[in-house]
Short mmCIF file of C-alpha atoms and ligand atoms in Angstrom, two decimals:
data_model
loop_
_atom_site.label_atom_id
_atom_site.label_comp_id
_atom_site.label_asym_id
_atom_site.label_seq_id
_atom_site.Cartn_x
_atom_site.Cartn_y
_atom_site.Cartn_z
CA MET A 1 27.01 19.72 -7.11
CA TYR A 2 26.80 19.72 -11.04
CA TRP A 3 26.42 17.58 -13.88
CA GLU A 4 27.09 19.13 -16.58
CA GLU A 5 29.00 22.92 -14.67
CA ASN A 6 29.85 24.17 -17.68
CA ILE A 7 26.19 24.17 -19.36
CA GLU A 8 24.32 25.07 -15.53
CA LYS A 9 26.50 27.46 -14.82
CA MET A 10 26.83 28.99 -18.20
CA ASP A 11 27.44 32.68 -18.38
CA ARG A 12 23.88 34.30 -19.37
CA SER A 13 24.98 36.07 -22.56
CA ALA A 14 26.97 32.71 -24.20
CA LEU A 15 23.58 30.92 -22.93
CA ASN A 16 21.40 33.42 -24.80
CA ALA A 17 24.09 33.29 -27.74
CA MET A 18 23.97 29.22 -27.71
CA GLN A 19 20.02 28.99 -27.79
CA LEU A 20 19.76 31.81 -30.90
CA ASP A 21 21.93 29.24 -32.88
CA SER A 22 19.70 26.40 -31.37
CA VAL A 23 16.46 28.60 -32.44
CA ARG A 24 17.42 28.51 -36.67
CA LYS A 25 19.18 25.18 -36.59
CA ALA A 26 16.12 23.43 -34.62
CA VAL A 27 13.95 25.75 -37.00
CA LYS A 28 15.27 23.89 -40.46
CA ASN A 29 15.38 21.19 -38.78
CA ALA A 30 11.27 20.81 -37.67
CA GLY A 31 10.76 22.39 -41.70
CA LYS A 32 11.20 18.63 -42.48
CA SER A 33 8.30 17.52 -41.65
CA VAL A 34 5.53 18.01 -43.37
CA TYR A 35 3.54 19.97 -40.88
CA TYR A 36 6.57 22.12 -39.84
CA LYS A 37 7.09 22.34 -43.92
CA LYS A 38 3.55 23.66 -44.36
CA LYS A 39 3.24 25.99 -41.71
CA LEU A 40 6.62 27.84 -42.09
CA LEU A 41 6.04 27.84 -45.23
CA ASP A 42 2.54 29.20 -45.38
CA GLY A 43 3.92 31.84 -43.03
CA GLY A 44 6.50 32.95 -44.59
CA ILE A 45 9.49 32.55 -42.51
CA GLN A 46 12.63 30.97 -42.74
CA PRO A 47 15.71 29.67 -39.81
CA ASN A 48 17.58 33.23 -41.35
CA ASP A 49 13.97 35.44 -40.45
CA ILE A 50 15.54 34.62 -36.95
CA ARG A 51 18.30 37.93 -36.14
CA THR A 52 17.33 37.71 -32.78
CA LEU A 53 15.60 35.51 -29.70
CA ASP A 54 13.10 38.64 -29.91
CA ASP A 55 11.98 37.09 -33.44
CA ILE A 56 10.87 33.74 -32.64
CA LYS A 57 7.14 35.29 -32.17
CA ARG A 58 7.25 34.82 -35.52
CA LEU A 59 7.06 31.52 -35.11
CA PRO A 60 3.90 29.58 -35.29
CA LEU A 61 2.40 28.72 -32.12
CA THR A 62 1.88 24.31 -32.09
CA THR A 63 -0.77 23.35 -30.14
CA LYS A 64 -2.26 19.06 -28.98
CA ASP A 65 -4.43 19.35 -31.67
CA ASP A 66 -1.91 19.75 -34.08
CA LEU A 67 -0.09 17.17 -32.97
CA ARG A 68 -3.38 15.14 -33.26
CA ASP A 69 -4.19 16.65 -36.79
CA TYR A 70 -0.76 15.39 -37.60
CA TRP A 71 -0.83 12.21 -36.13
CA PRO A 72 0.80 10.14 -36.45
CA TYR A 73 3.78 11.26 -38.66
CA GLY A 74 3.13 14.45 -39.41
CA PHE A 75 5.93 15.38 -37.48
CA LEU A 76 8.91 13.89 -37.75
CA ALA A 77 11.93 15.74 -39.68
CA VAL A 78 13.54 12.37 -39.90
CA PRO A 79 13.30 8.88 -41.87
CA LYS A 80 11.36 6.45 -39.44
CA ASP A 81 14.38 3.92 -39.89
CA ASP A 82 16.06 6.67 -37.91
CA LEU A 83 12.90 6.05 -35.14
CA ILE A 84 13.82 4.45 -31.92
CA ARG A 85 11.74 4.97 -29.13
CA MET A 86 7.93 6.22 -28.69
CA HIS A 87 6.03 7.70 -25.94
CA SER A 88 2.92 9.09 -25.28
CA SER A 89 1.00 11.47 -23.34
CA SER A 90 -0.84 10.12 -20.35
CA GLY A 91 -4.69 9.26 -19.85
CA THR A 92 -6.46 8.21 -22.75
CA THR A 93 -6.43 4.76 -24.63
CA GLY A 94 -7.74 6.73 -27.43
CA ARG A 95 -5.51 8.66 -30.07
CA ALA A 96 -3.14 10.32 -26.97
CA THR A 97 -0.27 12.25 -28.63
CA VAL A 98 2.77 10.67 -29.71
CA ILE A 99 6.22 11.72 -29.31
CA PHE A 100 9.21 9.71 -31.49
CA HIS A 101 12.92 9.99 -30.64
CA THR A 102 16.23 8.78 -32.05
CA ALA A 103 18.90 7.08 -30.41
CA SER A 104 20.56 11.17 -29.47
CA ASP A 105 17.06 12.06 -28.64
CA ILE A 106 16.76 9.59 -26.40
CA ALA A 107 20.49 10.11 -24.91
CA ALA A 108 20.14 13.48 -24.85
CA TRP A 109 17.21 13.03 -22.44
CA THR A 110 18.65 10.56 -20.06
CA ASN A 111 20.92 12.88 -19.21
CA LEU A 112 19.22 15.56 -18.48
CA LEU A 113 17.44 13.94 -15.94
CA ALA A 114 20.68 12.93 -15.06
CA ARG A 115 21.88 15.76 -14.54
CA CYS A 116 18.02 17.18 -12.64
CA MET A 117 18.98 14.42 -9.32
CA TYR A 118 23.07 14.55 -9.44
CA MET A 119 21.49 17.81 -8.72
CA THR A 120 19.19 17.12 -5.84
CA GLY A 121 22.85 14.63 -5.09
CA MET A 122 21.55 11.52 -6.22
CA ARG A 123 24.98 9.62 -6.59
CA ARG A 124 25.90 6.01 -7.88
CA SER A 125 25.72 4.92 -4.46
CA ASP A 126 22.09 5.19 -3.82
CA VAL A 127 19.56 2.92 -4.96
CA PHE A 128 16.65 4.24 -6.68
CA GLN A 129 13.35 2.90 -6.80
CA ASN A 130 10.64 4.18 -9.41
CA MET A 131 7.82 4.13 -8.67
CA MET A 132 5.77 5.16 -11.85
CA THR A 133 4.39 3.51 -14.72
CA TYR A 134 6.61 2.12 -17.37
CA GLY A 135 5.68 1.78 -20.74
CA LEU A 136 3.97 4.32 -22.89
CA PHE A 137 4.25 6.82 -20.25
CA THR A 138 7.14 8.64 -20.52
CA GLY A 139 8.03 8.75 -16.15
CA GLY A 140 9.31 5.31 -16.10
CA LEU A 141 11.52 5.07 -18.71
CA GLY A 142 12.93 8.62 -18.73
CA PHE A 143 13.95 8.74 -14.73
CA HIS A 144 15.41 4.56 -15.02
CA TYR A 145 17.80 5.48 -17.95
CA GLY A 146 18.35 8.82 -16.54
CA ALA A 147 19.34 7.41 -12.80
CA GLU A 148 21.27 4.21 -14.33
CA LYS A 149 23.35 6.62 -15.87
CA ILE A 150 24.12 7.97 -12.84
CA GLY A 151 25.44 4.66 -11.65
CA ALA A 152 22.98 4.08 -8.95
CA LEU A 153 20.95 1.26 -8.50
CA VAL A 154 18.13 1.41 -10.17
CA ILE A 155 14.38 -0.71 -8.52
CA PRO A 156 12.13 -0.33 -11.76
CA ALA A 157 8.73 -0.97 -8.64
CA GLY A 158 6.33 0.34 -11.57
CA ALA A 159 3.43 2.14 -10.15
CA GLY A 160 0.87 0.90 -7.66
CA ASN A 161 1.21 -2.20 -5.22
CA SER A 162 1.86 -0.20 -2.14
CA LYS A 163 2.60 -3.20 0.09
CA ARG A 164 5.37 -4.83 -1.77
CA GLN A 165 6.42 -0.61 -2.68
CA ILE A 166 6.50 -1.09 1.01
CA GLN A 167 8.93 -3.99 1.44
CA LEU A 168 10.87 -3.10 -2.18
CA MET A 169 12.36 -0.63 0.39
CA MET A 170 12.55 -1.97 3.40
CA ASP A 171 14.43 -5.17 2.46
CA PHE A 172 16.88 -2.77 -0.15
CA ASP A 173 17.41 0.48 1.62
CA THR A 174 15.69 2.28 -1.12
CA THR A 175 17.35 6.09 -0.14
CA VAL A 176 15.54 7.62 -3.49
CA ILE A 177 12.31 7.70 -4.86
CA HIS A 178 10.43 9.16 -7.65
CA ILE A 179 6.42 9.11 -6.66
CA ILE A 180 3.20 11.11 -7.83
CA PRO A 181 2.76 12.78 -4.71
CA SER A 182 -1.24 12.10 -4.30
CA TYR A 183 0.21 8.43 -4.29
CA ALA A 184 2.46 9.39 -1.79
CA LEU A 185 -0.02 11.10 -0.03
CA HIS A 186 -1.88 7.78 0.27
CA LEU A 187 0.92 4.99 0.21
CA SER A 188 1.93 6.43 4.02
CA ALA A 189 -1.24 5.24 5.03
CA VAL A 190 -0.39 2.24 4.01
CA PHE A 191 2.57 1.95 6.75
CA GLU A 192 0.30 3.41 9.17
CA GLU A 193 -1.96 0.29 8.29
CA MET A 194 1.12 -2.29 8.16
CA ASN A 195 2.50 -0.19 11.49
CA LEU A 196 5.61 0.87 10.06
CA ASN A 197 6.13 4.42 10.47
CA PRO A 198 7.82 6.36 7.00
CA ARG A 199 10.60 8.49 8.76
CA GLU A 200 12.24 5.52 10.96
CA ASP A 201 11.36 2.23 9.43
CA ILE A 202 12.80 3.49 5.73
CA LYS A 203 15.84 4.66 4.65
CA VAL A 204 14.81 7.18 1.70
CA ARG A 205 16.28 10.41 2.06
CA THR A 206 14.93 12.07 -1.55
CA ALA A 207 12.10 11.93 -3.53
CA TYR A 208 10.63 13.39 -6.63
CA ILE A 209 7.64 14.21 -7.10
CA GLY A 210 5.74 15.37 -10.51
CA ALA A 211 3.44 14.32 -12.77
CA GLU A 212 0.26 16.29 -11.37
CA PRO A 213 -0.12 19.36 -9.51
CA HIS A 214 0.15 19.92 -6.08
CA SER A 215 0.87 22.28 -3.46
CA GLU A 216 3.90 23.99 -1.30
CA LYS A 217 1.46 23.23 1.68
CA MET A 218 1.46 19.40 -0.05
CA ARG A 219 5.03 19.30 -1.07
CA ARG A 220 5.95 19.66 2.80
CA LYS A 221 3.01 17.71 3.69
CA ILE A 222 4.44 15.08 2.10
CA GLU A 223 8.45 15.82 3.37
CA ASP A 224 6.78 16.01 7.58
CA LEU A 225 4.86 12.15 7.20
CA TYR A 226 8.27 10.57 5.49
CA GLY A 227 11.04 13.06 7.26
CA PHE A 228 12.88 13.27 3.18
CA LYS A 229 12.76 16.31 0.71
CA ALA A 230 10.71 16.25 -2.17
CA TYR A 231 11.72 17.61 -5.39
CA ASN A 232 8.92 19.49 -7.17
CA SER A 233 9.27 17.12 -11.17
CA TYR A 234 8.26 19.58 -14.59
CA GLY A 235 7.51 17.92 -17.75
CA LEU A 236 5.15 17.07 -20.22
CA SER A 237 5.46 14.07 -22.63
CA GLU A 238 5.27 16.78 -25.66
CA MET A 239 8.94 17.94 -24.52
CA ASN A 240 9.74 14.55 -24.03
CA GLY A 241 9.13 13.56 -20.46
CA PRO A 242 10.12 14.35 -16.99
CA GLY A 243 12.97 16.67 -17.38
CA VAL A 244 12.02 19.87 -18.52
CA ALA A 245 12.12 21.59 -14.95
CA PHE A 246 13.46 20.34 -12.25
CA GLU A 247 14.04 22.11 -8.47
CA CYS A 248 17.64 22.71 -6.91
CA PRO A 249 18.31 22.56 -3.23
CA GLU A 250 17.33 25.48 -2.85
CA GLN A 251 13.55 24.16 -3.28
CA ASN A 252 12.49 28.18 -4.55
CA GLY A 253 11.43 27.76 -8.02
CA LEU A 254 12.05 24.88 -10.28
CA HIS A 255 14.97 25.67 -13.13
CA ILE A 256 14.42 24.99 -16.76
CA TRP A 257 16.95 24.04 -18.78
CA GLU A 258 17.52 26.49 -21.66
CA ASP A 259 19.88 24.78 -23.74
CA HIS A 260 17.14 22.25 -24.76
CA TYR A 261 14.11 24.58 -24.30
CA PHE A 262 13.46 28.33 -25.30
CA VAL A 263 11.50 28.72 -22.56
CA GLU A 264 8.09 32.00 -23.58
CA ILE A 265 5.57 33.13 -21.01
CA ILE A 266 2.60 33.90 -22.95
CA ASP A 267 -1.22 35.67 -22.04
CA PRO A 268 -3.28 32.94 -22.86
CA VAL A 269 -5.50 35.63 -24.55
CA THR A 270 -4.27 37.41 -26.73
CA LEU A 271 -1.42 35.03 -26.95
CA GLU A 272 1.52 37.67 -26.58
CA PRO A 273 4.88 37.03 -25.08
CA LEU A 274 4.69 38.30 -21.42
CA PRO A 275 7.72 39.20 -19.13
CA ASP A 276 9.14 37.84 -16.62
CA GLY A 277 7.13 37.92 -13.45
CA GLU A 278 4.32 38.22 -15.43
CA GLU A 279 1.86 34.27 -14.82
CA GLY A 280 0.56 32.98 -18.59
CA GLU A 281 0.96 29.47 -20.45
CA LEU A 282 4.07 28.36 -20.88
CA VAL A 283 5.27 27.76 -24.65
CA LEU A 284 8.63 25.50 -25.21
CA THR A 285 10.40 25.17 -28.32
CA THR A 286 12.92 21.88 -28.84
CA LEU A 287 16.00 23.25 -29.50
CA GLN A 288 18.04 20.44 -29.43
CA ARG A 289 15.85 17.54 -30.61
CA GLU A 290 15.90 16.18 -33.80
CA GLY A 291 13.06 12.98 -34.28
CA MET A 292 10.40 14.69 -33.73
CA PRO A 293 11.36 18.79 -32.72
CA ILE A 294 7.63 20.90 -32.41
CA LEU A 295 8.11 24.37 -32.02
CA ARG A 296 6.56 26.86 -29.26
CA TYR A 297 4.23 24.28 -27.47
CA ARG A 298 1.60 25.47 -25.86
CA THR A 299 1.94 23.85 -22.49
CA LYS A 300 -1.36 25.02 -21.15
CA ASP A 301 0.31 24.70 -17.82
CA LEU A 302 0.02 28.52 -16.01
CA THR A 303 3.01 29.72 -14.63
CA LYS A 304 5.60 32.36 -14.19
CA ILE A 305 9.09 32.52 -14.73
CA LEU A 306 10.83 33.71 -11.61
CA LYS A 307 12.60 37.03 -11.70
CA GLY A 308 16.16 37.07 -9.97
CA SER A 309 19.72 35.08 -9.75
CA CYS A 310 19.28 31.47 -7.77
CA PRO A 311 22.16 31.00 -4.57
CA CYS A 312 22.63 27.65 -5.93
CA GLY A 313 24.38 29.19 -9.15
CA ARG A 314 22.76 27.74 -12.10
CA THR A 315 22.41 30.64 -14.54
CA HIS A 316 18.90 28.28 -16.21
CA ARG A 317 16.18 30.52 -15.40
CA ARG A 318 13.41 29.15 -12.88
CA ILE A 319 9.80 28.60 -13.09
CA GLU A 320 7.29 28.93 -10.26
CA ARG A 321 5.20 25.44 -9.48
CA ILE A 322 2.43 25.09 -11.55
CA LYS A 323 -0.63 27.32 -11.30
CA GLY A 324 -3.68 25.46 -13.43
CA ARG A 325 -4.34 25.26 -16.20
CA SER A 326 -5.71 27.68 -19.28
CA ASP A 327 -8.15 25.10 -20.58
CA ASP A 328 -10.20 22.13 -18.60
CA MET A 329 -7.57 19.15 -18.41
CA MET A 330 -8.21 17.72 -14.97
CA ILE A 331 -5.15 15.95 -14.03
CA LEU A 332 -6.26 12.93 -11.27
CA LYS A 333 -3.81 10.00 -9.82
CA GLY A 334 -1.69 11.08 -11.89
CA VAL A 335 -3.11 10.42 -15.39
CA ASN A 336 -4.69 13.35 -17.81
CA ILE A 337 -8.57 13.73 -18.15
CA PHE A 338 -10.15 16.25 -20.94
CA PRO A 339 -13.98 16.51 -19.78
CA ILE A 340 -14.94 15.73 -24.08
CA GLN A 341 -13.77 12.38 -22.99
CA VAL A 342 -16.12 11.31 -20.96
CA GLU A 343 -19.23 12.96 -22.82
CA LYS A 344 -17.42 10.92 -26.20
CA LYS A 345 -18.11 7.78 -24.23
CA LEU A 346 -21.75 8.91 -22.86
CA MET A 347 -23.21 9.85 -25.76
CA ASP A 348 -22.55 6.77 -27.02
CA ILE A 349 -24.09 4.48 -24.25
CA PRO A 350 -28.22 3.78 -25.09
CA GLY A 351 -30.38 5.64 -21.96
CA VAL A 352 -28.01 8.56 -20.83
CA GLY A 353 -30.26 11.52 -21.35
CA THR A 354 -28.00 15.21 -22.30
CA GLN A 355 -26.14 16.22 -18.87
CA TYR A 356 -23.53 14.80 -16.60
CA LEU A 357 -21.22 16.46 -13.99
CA ILE A 358 -17.71 15.47 -13.01
CA ILE A 359 -16.74 16.08 -9.06
CA LEU A 360 -13.46 15.92 -7.89
CA GLU A 361 -13.37 14.85 -4.24
CA ARG A 362 -10.46 14.09 -1.56
CA GLU A 363 -11.44 11.17 0.68
CA GLY A 364 -8.41 10.86 3.46
CA TYR A 365 -5.57 11.14 0.75
CA ASN A 366 -7.57 9.18 -2.31
CA ASP A 367 -9.14 11.54 -4.97
CA HIS A 368 -12.14 10.08 -6.29
CA MET A 369 -14.10 11.02 -9.46
CA ILE A 370 -17.75 11.37 -9.30
CA LEU A 371 -19.97 11.40 -12.07
CA LYS A 372 -23.44 12.13 -11.91
CA VAL A 373 -25.13 11.50 -15.17
CA GLU A 374 -28.80 12.49 -16.35
CA VAL A 375 -30.69 8.91 -17.76
CA ASP A 376 -32.83 9.41 -20.40
CA ARG A 377 -36.60 9.68 -19.32
CA ASN A 378 -37.30 7.68 -22.57
CA TYR A 379 -35.14 5.48 -21.53
CA PHE A 380 -36.54 3.89 -19.21
CA LEU A 381 -40.31 1.44 -17.86
CA GLY A 382 -38.96 1.96 -14.08
CA ASP A 383 -37.16 -1.44 -13.39
CA MET A 384 -33.67 -1.06 -11.04
CA LYS A 385 -32.59 -3.81 -12.77
CA GLN A 386 -32.12 -2.13 -15.80
CA LEU A 387 -30.42 1.17 -13.83
CA GLU A 388 -28.09 -1.37 -12.44
CA THR A 389 -26.98 -2.19 -16.00
CA LEU A 390 -26.55 0.91 -16.96
CA ARG A 391 -24.82 2.26 -14.41
CA ARG A 392 -22.68 -0.83 -14.75
CA ARG A 393 -22.14 0.24 -17.81
CA ILE A 394 -20.75 3.77 -18.35
CA ILE A 395 -18.16 2.68 -15.42
CA ASP A 396 -16.68 -0.26 -17.76
CA GLU A 397 -16.72 2.18 -20.38
CA LEU A 398 -15.30 4.96 -18.86
CA LYS A 399 -12.46 2.85 -16.63
CA SER A 400 -11.34 1.66 -20.12
CA GLU A 401 -10.98 4.98 -21.84
CA ILE A 402 -9.87 7.45 -18.92
CA LEU A 403 -7.52 4.46 -16.39
CA ILE A 404 -9.45 6.07 -13.70
CA THR A 405 -13.02 4.15 -12.19
CA PRO A 406 -14.99 6.14 -10.73
CA ARG A 407 -18.69 6.34 -8.93
CA VAL A 408 -21.42 7.19 -11.10
CA ASP A 409 -24.79 8.31 -9.91
CA LEU A 410 -27.58 8.20 -12.33
CA VAL A 411 -29.98 11.19 -12.05
CA GLU A 412 -32.63 12.13 -13.46
CA GLN A 413 -33.39 14.25 -16.17
CA ASN A 414 -33.18 18.33 -15.91
CA SER A 415 -31.64 17.30 -12.12
CA LEU A 416 -28.38 18.79 -13.00
CA PRO A 417 -28.05 22.39 -12.86
CA LYS A 418 -27.83 24.38 -15.95
CA SER A 419 -25.93 26.92 -16.97
CA GLU A 420 -26.50 30.11 -19.47
CA GLY A 421 -23.31 30.21 -21.09
CA LYS A 422 -20.23 27.60 -21.09
CA ALA A 423 -21.68 24.15 -19.72
CA LEU A 424 -20.41 23.53 -16.21
CA ARG A 425 -19.15 20.15 -16.64
CA VAL A 426 -16.29 19.46 -13.82
CA ILE A 427 -15.51 20.80 -10.25
CA ASP A 428 -12.85 20.17 -8.29
CA ASN A 429 -13.55 19.96 -4.43
CA ARG A 430 -9.80 18.19 -4.40
CA LYS A 431 -9.01 21.01 -0.76
CA ASP A 432 -5.23 21.37 0.15
CA ILE A 433 -4.58 18.21 2.55
P1 AMP B 501 1.66 14.17 -19.91
O1 AMP B 501 2.65 14.04 -21.35
O2 AMP B 501 1.26 12.68 -19.63
O3 AMP B 501 3.63 13.47 -19.14
O4 AMP B 501 1.50 14.75 -18.62
C1 AMP B 501 1.81 16.26 -18.67
C2 AMP B 501 1.36 17.29 -18.43
O5 AMP B 501 1.20 16.55 -16.23
C3 AMP B 501 1.56 18.62 -17.67
O6 AMP B 501 1.20 18.97 -18.93
C4 AMP B 501 1.43 19.56 -16.42
O7 AMP B 501 -0.14 19.84 -16.58
C5 AMP B 501 1.49 18.52 -15.55
N1 AMP B 501 2.01 18.19 -14.65
C6 AMP B 501 3.69 17.42 -14.95
N2 AMP B 501 4.19 17.84 -14.34
C7 AMP B 501 4.10 18.61 -13.12
C8 AMP B 501 4.26 19.45 -11.98
N3 AMP B 501 5.70 18.78 -11.92
N4 AMP B 501 2.94 19.84 -11.32
C9 AMP B 501 2.20 19.91 -12.08
N5 AMP B 501 1.69 19.39 -13.31
C10 AMP B 501 2.41 18.89 -13.70
ZN1 ZN B 502 19.07 26.63 -8.26
#
């Protein structure tokens, strides 16, 4: 039942003592990077100043902007020669935040994923079909190596190509899959088109779903359509990727692996730490990462730490499923998108006016982005062809930036609602399934 029983069930006081020791080491290691050397010096902090776990709040918070500002190597705590892998966050084709790993970082991450999957019953006899994008994104390779470490037979299917996915599941008797929840819904419709019933025609008994927010209702819907158990998997590239927090068989909150991550929940406005049970922004510190340690990273994900112990016997605390974000990042088909990316592209296109509105819709099991864009009145001679050319250009340019093909509606100047305060840029109409 346990991959590493001594760690997973470690007594809380021993776990806390281990964390304190790890935090000190992490601060020391981080201090070797250009970024933290400066930050810690500015704040007058030394590893020895961390006397209790409470002292962590004296350390500076780190944001995605800091990672961008010191891109690409400002956070490295080891010489470049010691690195063996790079990954990035999903979404942009521009300057995505990048994370570098040493061999021991990759081994540790792989082990964490093995721990997560073993916890939910994956064994060497399983056939694991990984339907996540391979490459720079973390979901593909992260799970891949974890499943291999358990000794399962891994089918590195990658994302998309629905009919082939279904064929692979049937031909090789896949028993475990890793899939984006919105894609799981979409895929169930493809089963139907092929006159197949996922409850009867495949042998999958376990699914890992993650990379995007989803409700309990949506999870139950997926479980019901397929007749398997779906476990929530949470992670972010800055903290390696998947393997940060994962549901156990209880399916009641996600155990966050406290031997690798120091967990805090802060008030996103005052930035003060909040007690267990209160909802706020998740802040994480890497405790064992060698190549690119990150202290107190503001994930911008909203959740809370669940009080009480878990019947599974693991002592690592649980977080509730992610409620939303404290920033304006949207996640569509598992891809992270910031409105500012859309805006920057639009503003570079001659003919585009000043206002735009992003509308997210769910049609059946598919999510779409509809983009309403005001057209600059002075630019046009009223020629339909010219408008169509502009529309096509907007679609093409956005697709290359955000990896999603939006539906673009051109509208007249001053027709989009204007707000007095902060501009309304995104309307999310995606209803719970
Ligand atoms: P990336 O850095 O591209 O891996 O994206 C990480 C972000 O995806 C997280 O900060 C979350 O906002 C979101 N995310 C990942 N897994 C989940 C999950 N299980 N539930 C909700 N959001 C998730
Ligand atoms: Zn548990």
